[in-house]
Amino acid sequence: MKPFEQKLWLSSPTMHGDELRYVTEAYESNWMSTVGKNIDEVERIICEKLGCRYAVALGTGTAALHLAVKLAGVNPGDNVFCSDLTFGATVNPVRYEGGKAVFVDSERDTWNMDPAALEKAFELYPGVKVVVLAHLYGTPGKIDEIKAVCDKHGAVIVEDAAESLGATYKGRQTGTFGAYNCISFNGNKIITGSAGGMLLTDDVEAASKARKWSTQAREAAPWYQHEELGYNYRISNVIAGVVRGQLPYLEEHIALKKAIYLRYKEGFKDLPVTMNPYDGQNSEPNFWLSCLLIDEGAMCRQVRGESDALYVSEPGKSCPTEILETLAKFNAEGRPIWKPMHMQPIYRNNAFITREGNGRARTNAYIAGKCMDVGIDIFSRGLCLPSDNKMTPEQQNKVIEIVKRCFE
Ligand SMILES: *Cc1c(COP(=O)(O)O)cnc(C)c1O
């Protein structure tokens, strides 16, 4: 088998032509700054599509999360419950505000925050007021169960729907369940503005605060008058033009991503692996990234340090490192699963809670050979496969073949 002539990407932007039209409109009308029709339209369309009252378009999803955390009222020293198995951008904004992230382990059914671990977290840290919840790889978490725990303890949810735009839970869009929520238009997300993000909320006051904070927090005065700390977080009308051009294609992208997921699932049916799971009864993911989880019994030995990895190849077995290295040899891009936040050196002193209690108190994440820490386990045995919209079935069949060979 020969390597792919053109690199096969994990998830690259897919443009359709309308983007250029709206960018050109911004250019020709000279609305090249942080005000303009493209911004108004993307905010209107997202509210209409997702069913939220207010959307504030910002430079990045991370900026949206930062403002969401501020709106939720996180103060210096506050503990905040956060998804553990996620991208760093989910949790860093808590630190921006001086809060302390307390990481909550994942469950196996959707790889998202475990409601039982969250309940345990409230037992150990009563009085926590904010929960930051991510929907990993486009798969909605157990929202009703999480919401029930939060309601019981009077906590507010900040939803990080950066990866799950267009995914639904019981027919309702992710990004509309929390009080203050985030979506992202980063370059590798399901649709993109090249960058960009949005804060979503049903609270009119919160939306207007976010607008004010994102544009340097000017007061209504003839000069630059400031009573609050401001940020330069607003989106550009040019970037919003790209987003506006992409929005009509969200459903098409989801359909393509779902076809990729299903083709992998079928292709791997005889291998000792499973795909990233979801609750088909209650949710419809956007299938942003297709991921593999290798059965415990089919893992060859693999050791990961802080910046490198080793493995010992074994017939009939494989590991994420071997598969990722093999894909790279064939010019295809995969990615490890997000390394859990509680394993990150920057967060090594933060608490980590599993459904059994304090996950840091254990001397060993493995008890009788079984990994007790769901996040570490998924990180160790899982990987993200090339999931690019533009991958042809023939290319994907070749990826499947490459993965199969790793298990020979
Ligand atoms: C991409 C991403 C973000 C941040 O979005 P940006 O627009 O890149 O700032 C936040 N959370 C998660 C889970 C993401 O994947």
mmCIF file of N, CA and C and ligand atoms in Angstrom, residues 59-63 65 86-90 134-136 160 162-163 182-189 195-197 288 338, ligand 1:
data_model
loop_
_atom_site.group_PDB
_atom_site.id
_atom_site.type_symbol
_atom_site.label_atom_id
_atom_site.label_comp_id
_atom_site.label_asym_id
_atom_site.label_seq_id
_atom_site.Cartn_x
_atom_site.Cartn_y
_atom_site.Cartn_z
ATOM 1 N N GLY A 59 -14.497 36.447 19.222
ATOM 2 C CA GLY A 59 -13.315 36.075 18.439
ATOM 3 C C GLY A 59 -12.993 34.586 18.484
ATOM 4 N N THR A 60 -13.283 33.938 19.616
ATOM 5 C CA THR A 60 -12.989 32.507 19.779
ATOM 6 C C THR A 60 -14.003 31.869 20.727
ATOM 7 N N GLY A 61 -14.054 30.560 20.677
ATOM 8 C CA GLY A 61 -14.869 29.822 21.634
ATOM 9 C C GLY A 61 -14.312 29.977 23.048
ATOM 10 N N THR A 62 -13.002 30.063 23.146
ATOM 11 C CA THR A 62 -12.370 30.221 24.462
ATOM 12 C C THR A 62 -12.808 31.530 25.110
ATOM 13 N N ALA A 63 -12.891 32.601 24.307
ATOM 14 C CA ALA A 63 -13.382 33.888 24.818
ATOM 15 C C ALA A 63 -14.819 33.732 25.310
ATOM 16 N N LEU A 65 -16.187 31.011 26.479
ATOM 17 C CA LEU A 65 -16.149 30.285 27.753
ATOM 18 C C LEU A 65 -15.692 31.191 28.890
ATOM 19 N N THR A 86 -11.235 16.380 28.314
ATOM 20 C CA THR A 86 -11.606 17.425 27.367
ATOM 21 C C THR A 86 -10.371 18.206 26.957
ATOM 22 N N PHE A 87 -10.579 19.156 26.070
ATOM 23 C CA PHE A 87 -9.530 20.060 25.626
ATOM 24 C C PHE A 87 -9.296 21.109 26.721
ATOM 25 N N GLY A 88 -8.060 21.578 26.859
ATOM 26 C CA GLY A 88 -7.711 22.533 27.902
ATOM 27 C C GLY A 88 -8.557 23.794 27.903
ATOM 28 N N ALA A 89 -9.051 24.192 26.730
ATOM 29 C CA ALA A 89 -9.827 25.436 26.639
ATOM 30 C C ALA A 89 -11.126 25.378 27.443
ATOM 31 N N THR A 90 -11.611 24.158 27.726
ATOM 32 C CA THR A 90 -12.829 24.029 28.540
ATOM 33 C C THR A 90 -12.596 24.582 29.942
ATOM 34 N N ALA A 134 -18.482 19.701 29.105
ATOM 35 C CA ALA A 134 -18.178 19.622 27.665
ATOM 36 C C ALA A 134 -18.848 18.398 27.055
ATOM 37 N N HIS A 135 -19.209 18.523 25.763
ATOM 38 C CA HIS A 135 -19.749 17.374 25.014
ATOM 39 C C HIS A 135 -18.649 16.927 24.056
ATOM 40 N N LEU A 136 -17.985 15.841 24.421
ATOM 41 C CA LEU A 136 -16.773 15.422 23.741
ATOM 42 C C LEU A 136 -17.016 14.914 22.316
ATOM 43 N N ASP A 160 -20.005 23.643 27.400
ATOM 44 C CA ASP A 160 -19.014 23.813 26.349
ATOM 45 C C ASP A 160 -19.432 22.936 25.169
ATOM 46 N N ALA A 162 -18.485 23.490 22.110
ATOM 47 C CA ALA A 162 -17.555 23.851 21.033
ATOM 48 C C ALA A 162 -17.433 22.750 19.987
ATOM 49 N N GLU A 163 -17.485 21.497 20.455
ATOM 50 C CA GLU A 163 -17.295 20.376 19.531
ATOM 51 C C GLU A 163 -18.625 19.806 19.039
ATOM 52 N N CYS A 182 -21.211 27.918 25.253
ATOM 53 C CA CYS A 182 -20.229 28.304 24.245
ATOM 54 C C CYS A 182 -20.291 27.391 23.031
ATOM 55 N N ILE A 183 -20.147 27.974 21.840
ATOM 56 C CA ILE A 183 -19.871 27.194 20.628
ATOM 57 C C ILE A 183 -18.620 27.791 19.985
ATOM 58 N N SER A 184 -18.028 27.038 19.052
ATOM 59 C CA SER A 184 -16.771 27.483 18.439
ATOM 60 C C SER A 184 -16.814 27.334 16.924
ATOM 61 N N PHE A 185 -16.142 28.273 16.247
ATOM 62 C CA PHE A 185 -15.987 28.190 14.791
ATOM 63 C C PHE A 185 -14.510 28.085 14.429
ATOM 64 N N ASN A 186 -13.736 27.498 15.328
ATOM 65 C CA ASN A 186 -12.318 27.227 15.092
ATOM 66 C C ASN A 186 -12.147 26.413 13.804
ATOM 67 N N GLY A 187 -10.959 26.499 13.217
ATOM 68 C CA GLY A 187 -10.692 25.893 11.906
ATOM 69 C C GLY A 187 -10.993 24.415 11.751
ATOM 70 N N ASN A 188 -10.925 23.620 12.827
ATOM 71 C CA ASN A 188 -11.187 22.192 12.603
ATOM 72 C C ASN A 188 -12.552 21.741 13.119
ATOM 73 N N LYS A 189 -13.387 22.672 13.531
ATOM 74 C CA LYS A 189 -14.716 22.294 14.045
ATOM 75 C C LYS A 189 -15.674 21.965 12.889
ATOM 76 N N ALA A 195 -11.846 31.117 12.473
ATOM 77 C CA ALA A 195 -11.806 31.266 13.927
ATOM 78 C C ALA A 195 -13.211 31.748 14.300
ATOM 79 N N GLY A 196 -13.405 32.017 15.580
ATOM 80 C CA GLY A 196 -14.701 32.554 16.001
ATOM 81 C C GLY A 196 -15.372 31.673 17.022
ATOM 82 N N GLY A 197 -16.288 32.282 17.757
ATOM 83 C CA GLY A 197 -17.041 31.537 18.759
ATOM 84 C C GLY A 197 -18.257 32.338 19.157
ATOM 85 N N TRP A 288 -18.569 14.784 15.004
ATOM 86 C CA TRP A 288 -17.435 15.627 14.610
ATOM 87 C C TRP A 288 -16.171 14.804 14.381
ATOM 88 N N TRP A 338 -8.051 13.412 23.955
ATOM 89 C CA TRP A 338 -7.615 14.496 24.845
ATOM 90 C C TRP A 338 -7.030 13.892 26.116
HETATM 91 C C1 LIG B 1 -12.197 24.000 20.227
HETATM 92 C C2 LIG B 1 -12.623 23.886 21.598
HETATM 93 C C3 LIG B 1 -12.737 25.014 22.424
HETATM 94 C C4 LIG B 1 -12.231 26.368 22.090
HETATM 95 O O1 LIG B 1 -12.666 26.916 20.953
HETATM 96 P P1 LIG B 1 -11.767 28.022 20.199
HETATM 97 O O2 LIG B 1 -12.735 28.638 19.263
HETATM 98 O O3 LIG B 1 -10.670 27.272 19.507
HETATM 99 O O4 LIG B 1 -11.236 28.974 21.198
HETATM 100 C C5 LIG B 1 -13.256 24.845 23.695
HETATM 101 N N1 LIG B 1 -13.619 23.636 24.138
HETATM 102 C C6 LIG B 1 -13.493 22.540 23.398
HETATM 103 C C7 LIG B 1 -13.941 21.236 23.961
HETATM 104 C C8 LIG B 1 -12.977 22.608 22.109
HETATM 105 O O5 LIG B 1 -12.823 21.497 21.394
#
